[in-house]
């Protein structure tokens, strides 16, 4: 890191301090981001709200408001207060896919207990000729990752033969994720144009994030979506951004401060993230 020494006006300095106080961002970061934007340089930062471990423990109340999220990224995934659906952040807009299958463009300040966003600037732009399953797509996307130790944002656009998603149903704060995830309506879409918004997180980040790929789907007409469970398609455009900078914003709620976050959340997460057969608890 280099040090910058320069003179700025007093009112700029006051504004800078006020922004830092309001958002909790350091002055270094605000100046770096502003400079990067002015100089048209991409900042490859993954900005995360809360941890997957807190989610597993049932901490579903608002950590930040959705409008603040857009200050840190235009692309990402997450959930809403009380796990009310799946969040898709795409091209600077926030969408809520609810358990009744509806998709809403969130304009007002809706709270989120967990979200991961980036300013999407692709390092790679490729085409996948054919992905016959989600597993197939994941291994094809692996070719565009040059390390198992960084984070990656992955955007896949195109015509999908099949998409299978789920959307979490709003639940009570405090109900553990594994129980909340037992009731999650699933949806099937055929011959549909849309985008997969994905984050790949390294194995070592599993107490904070969801290790491996995590995709949410949104249709081109913004009427269908959800957390991706299965897919297939041809001639898919895949764009990948490598992320070597990680910013974690932790909640300061009483509930978070007192939660026991010493457990390994990966088993409960694996259960919550996959498709459930009827009768599963
Ligand atoms: Zn998800």
Tab-separated table of N, CA, C and O in Angstrom, residues 49-99:
chain	number	residue	atom	x	y	z
A	49	UNK	N	-22.141	-8.480	3.825
A	49	UNK	CA	-22.883	-8.089	5.022
A	49	UNK	C	-23.083	-9.328	5.876
A	49	UNK	O	-23.657	-10.310	5.411
A	50	UNK	N	-22.621	-9.312	7.096
A	50	UNK	CA	-22.777	-10.389	8.075
A	50	UNK	C	-22.113	-11.692	7.599
A	50	UNK	O	-21.372	-11.695	6.615
A	51	UNK	N	-22.371	-12.779	8.308
A	51	UNK	CA	-21.694	-14.036	7.975
A	51	UNK	C	-22.712	-15.158	7.805
A	51	UNK	O	-23.817	-15.098	8.344
A	52	UNK	N	-22.293	-16.195	7.081
A	52	UNK	CA	-23.176	-17.343	6.897
A	52	UNK	C	-23.417	-18.034	8.238
A	52	UNK	O	-24.481	-18.594	8.478
A	53	UNK	N	-22.435	-17.972	9.134
A	53	UNK	CA	-22.572	-18.573	10.466
A	53	UNK	C	-23.694	-17.909	11.255
A	53	UNK	O	-24.467	-18.575	11.943
A	54	UNK	N	-23.821	-16.577	11.121
A	54	UNK	CA	-24.894	-15.845	11.809
A	54	UNK	C	-26.246	-16.257	11.237
A	54	UNK	O	-27.227	-16.415	11.966
A	55	UNK	N	-26.297	-16.471	9.926
A	55	UNK	CA	-27.530	-16.889	9.265
A	55	UNK	C	-27.954	-18.276	9.758
A	55	UNK	O	-29.119	-18.512	10.067
A	56	UNK	N	-26.987	-19.182	9.854
A	56	UNK	CA	-27.256	-20.541	10.337
A	56	UNK	C	-27.836	-20.494	11.758
A	56	UNK	O	-28.707	-21.285	12.117
A	57	UNK	N	-27.373	-19.541	12.553
A	57	UNK	CA	-27.857	-19.414	13.928
A	57	UNK	C	-29.198	-18.690	14.022
A	57	UNK	O	-29.711	-18.462	15.113
A	58	UNK	N	-29.748	-18.279	12.886
A	58	UNK	CA	-31.086	-17.688	12.908
A	58	UNK	C	-31.104	-16.179	13.075
A	58	UNK	O	-32.102	-15.614	13.513
A	59	UNK	N	-29.999	-15.509	12.727
A	59	UNK	CA	-29.969	-14.039	12.821
A	59	UNK	C	-30.404	-13.475	11.467
A	59	UNK	O	-29.615	-13.344	10.538
A	60	UNK	N	-31.724	-13.227	11.387
A	60	UNK	CA	-32.326	-12.852	10.099
A	60	UNK	C	-32.798	-11.416	10.064
A	60	UNK	O	-33.489	-11.015	9.152
A	61	UNK	N	-32.502	-10.635	11.124
A	61	UNK	CA	-33.016	-9.268	11.089
A	61	UNK	C	-32.048	-8.355	10.356
A	61	UNK	O	-30.864	-8.674	10.175
A	62	UNK	N	-32.584	-7.229	9.918
A	62	UNK	CA	-31.846	-6.268	9.101
A	62	UNK	C	-30.464	-5.914	9.664
A	62	UNK	O	-30.341	-5.495	10.808
A	63	UNK	N	-29.435	-6.095	8.849
A	63	UNK	CA	-28.103	-5.635	9.220
A	63	UNK	C	-27.836	-4.292	8.528
A	63	UNK	O	-27.272	-3.393	9.126
A	64	UNK	N	-28.229	-4.208	7.246
A	64	UNK	CA	-28.142	-2.919	6.534
A	64	UNK	C	-29.359	-2.786	5.620
A	64	UNK	O	-30.056	-3.763	5.352
A	65	UNK	N	-29.601	-1.580	5.131
A	65	UNK	CA	-30.723	-1.407	4.209
A	65	UNK	C	-30.225	-1.610	2.782
A	65	UNK	O	-29.060	-1.396	2.464
A	66	UNK	N	-31.159	-2.067	1.941
A	66	UNK	CA	-30.801	-2.454	0.577
A	66	UNK	C	-30.199	-1.301	-0.219
A	66	UNK	O	-29.325	-1.517	-1.058
A	67	UNK	N	-30.630	-0.055	0.067
A	67	UNK	CA	-30.100	1.061	-0.724
A	67	UNK	C	-28.606	1.273	-0.441
A	67	UNK	O	-27.843	1.638	-1.330
A	68	UNK	N	-28.190	0.980	0.791
A	68	UNK	CA	-26.771	1.124	1.140
A	68	UNK	C	-25.927	0.109	0.356
A	68	UNK	O	-24.810	0.399	-0.073
A	69	UNK	N	-26.521	-1.068	0.158
A	69	UNK	CA	-25.834	-2.147	-0.555
A	69	UNK	C	-25.366	-1.688	-1.945
A	69	UNK	O	-24.274	-2.026	-2.386
A	70	UNK	N	-26.210	-0.882	-2.598
A	70	UNK	CA	-25.879	-0.437	-3.956
A	70	UNK	C	-24.706	0.541	-3.980
A	70	UNK	O	-24.135	0.780	-5.038
A	71	UNK	N	-24.326	1.079	-2.808
A	71	UNK	CA	-23.113	1.912	-2.764
A	71	UNK	C	-21.866	1.062	-2.949
A	71	UNK	O	-20.807	1.562	-3.278
A	72	UNK	N	-22.011	-0.234	-2.664
A	72	UNK	CA	-20.832	-1.107	-2.678
A	72	UNK	C	-20.790	-2.052	-3.864
A	72	UNK	O	-19.789	-2.730	-4.067
A	73	UNK	N	-21.881	-2.162	-4.575
A	73	UNK	CA	-21.853	-3.084	-5.706
A	73	UNK	C	-23.112	-3.013	-6.528
A	73	UNK	O	-24.132	-2.483	-6.093
A	74	UNK	N	-23.008	-3.558	-7.754
A	74	UNK	CA	-24.165	-3.570	-8.658
A	74	UNK	C	-24.541	-4.992	-9.046
A	74	UNK	O	-25.385	-5.207	-9.905
A	75	UNK	N	-23.869	-5.971	-8.403
A	75	UNK	CA	-24.031	-7.375	-8.782
A	75	UNK	C	-23.842	-8.220	-7.530
A	75	UNK	O	-22.866	-8.040	-6.809
A	76	UNK	N	-24.784	-9.118	-7.252
A	76	UNK	CA	-24.584	-9.969	-6.083
A	76	UNK	C	-25.818	-10.736	-5.666
A	76	UNK	O	-26.848	-10.728	-6.359
A	77	UNK	N	-25.685	-11.403	-4.520
A	77	UNK	CA	-26.754	-12.259	-4.019
A	77	UNK	C	-26.908	-12.067	-2.508
A	77	UNK	O	-25.996	-11.567	-1.845
A	78	UNK	N	-28.058	-12.487	-1.998
A	78	UNK	CA	-28.286	-12.376	-0.564
A	78	UNK	C	-29.699	-12.772	-0.229
A	78	UNK	O	-30.374	-13.452	-1.006
A	79	UNK	N	-30.135	-12.335	0.953
A	79	UNK	CA	-31.517	-12.575	1.357
A	79	UNK	C	-32.062	-11.320	2.030
A	79	UNK	O	-31.355	-10.314	2.123
A	80	UNK	N	-33.323	-11.383	2.474
A	80	UNK	CA	-33.986	-10.223	3.074
A	80	UNK	C	-34.329	-10.507	4.528
A	80	UNK	O	-34.216	-11.644	4.990
A	81	UNK	N	-34.800	-9.468	5.225
A	81	UNK	CA	-35.224	-9.615	6.624
A	81	UNK	C	-36.112	-10.837	6.781
A	81	UNK	O	-37.005	-11.064	5.960
A	82	UNK	N	-35.887	-11.600	7.825
A	82	UNK	CA	-36.658	-12.807	8.122
A	82	UNK	C	-36.621	-13.842	6.999
A	82	UNK	O	-37.554	-14.611	6.817
A	83	UNK	N	-35.549	-13.843	6.241
A	83	UNK	CA	-35.351	-14.789	5.129
A	83	UNK	C	-36.492	-14.726	4.119
A	83	UNK	O	-36.875	-15.743	3.552
A	84	UNK	N	-37.030	-13.530	3.897
A	84	UNK	CA	-38.181	-13.394	3.011
A	84	UNK	C	-37.731	-13.373	1.551
A	84	UNK	O	-37.713	-12.337	0.897
A	85	UNK	N	-37.351	-14.550	1.047
A	85	UNK	CA	-37.012	-14.683	-0.363
A	85	UNK	C	-35.528	-14.578	-0.659
A	85	UNK	O	-34.696	-14.456	0.238
A	86	UNK	N	-35.222	-14.643	-1.957
A	86	UNK	CA	-33.836	-14.629	-2.440
A	86	UNK	C	-33.554	-13.263	-3.048
A	86	UNK	O	-34.379	-12.728	-3.774
A	87	UNK	N	-32.369	-12.732	-2.754
A	87	UNK	CA	-31.988	-11.438	-3.328
A	87	UNK	C	-31.105	-11.647	-4.555
A	87	UNK	O	-30.176	-12.445	-4.531
A	88	UNK	N	-31.437	-10.921	-5.626
A	88	UNK	CA	-30.575	-10.888	-6.809
A	88	UNK	C	-30.250	-9.422	-7.074
A	88	UNK	O	-31.167	-8.611	-7.218
A	89	UNK	N	-28.972	-9.088	-7.087
A	89	UNK	CA	-28.549	-7.732	-7.446
A	89	UNK	C	-27.937	-7.831	-8.839
A	89	UNK	O	-26.962	-8.559	-9.047
A	90	UNK	N	-28.565	-7.157	-9.788
A	90	UNK	CA	-28.103	-7.266	-11.171
A	90	UNK	C	-28.199	-5.910	-11.860
A	90	UNK	O	-29.251	-5.258	-11.802
A	91	UNK	N	-27.096	-5.499	-12.514
A	91	UNK	CA	-27.021	-4.215	-13.220
A	91	UNK	C	-27.493	-3.048	-12.349
A	91	UNK	O	-28.214	-2.159	-12.810
A	92	UNK	N	-27.132	-3.087	-11.076
A	92	UNK	CA	-27.430	-1.959	-10.187
A	92	UNK	C	-28.848	-1.924	-9.653
A	92	UNK	O	-29.249	-0.928	-9.053
A	93	UNK	N	-29.617	-2.994	-9.853
A	93	UNK	CA	-30.985	-3.050	-9.304
A	93	UNK	C	-31.097	-4.265	-8.389
A	93	UNK	O	-30.419	-5.271	-8.595
A	94	UNK	N	-31.952	-4.118	-7.351
A	94	UNK	CA	-32.136	-5.212	-6.395
A	94	UNK	C	-33.499	-5.855	-6.634
A	94	UNK	O	-34.519	-5.162	-6.718
A	95	UNK	N	-33.501	-7.192	-6.747
A	95	UNK	CA	-34.748	-7.927	-6.961
A	95	UNK	C	-34.973	-8.895	-5.812
A	95	UNK	O	-34.022	-9.506	-5.303
A	96	UNK	N	-36.245	-9.021	-5.433
A	96	UNK	CA	-36.634	-9.961	-4.381
A	96	UNK	C	-37.494	-11.050	-5.020
A	96	UNK	O	-38.544	-10.770	-5.591
A	97	UNK	N	-36.991	-12.300	-4.932
A	97	UNK	CA	-37.756	-13.444	-5.436
A	97	UNK	C	-38.380	-14.096	-4.213
A	97	UNK	O	-37.663	-14.618	-3.353
A	98	UNK	N	-39.708	-14.029	-4.102
A	98	UNK	CA	-40.359	-14.530	-2.899
A	98	UNK	C	-40.849	-15.961	-3.073
A	98	UNK	O	-40.881	-16.490	-4.187
A	99	UNK	N	-41.250	-16.575	-1.943
A	99	UNK	CA	-41.617	-17.989	-1.966
A	99	UNK	C	-42.890	-18.263	-2.770
A	99	UNK	O	-43.161	-19.398	-3.139
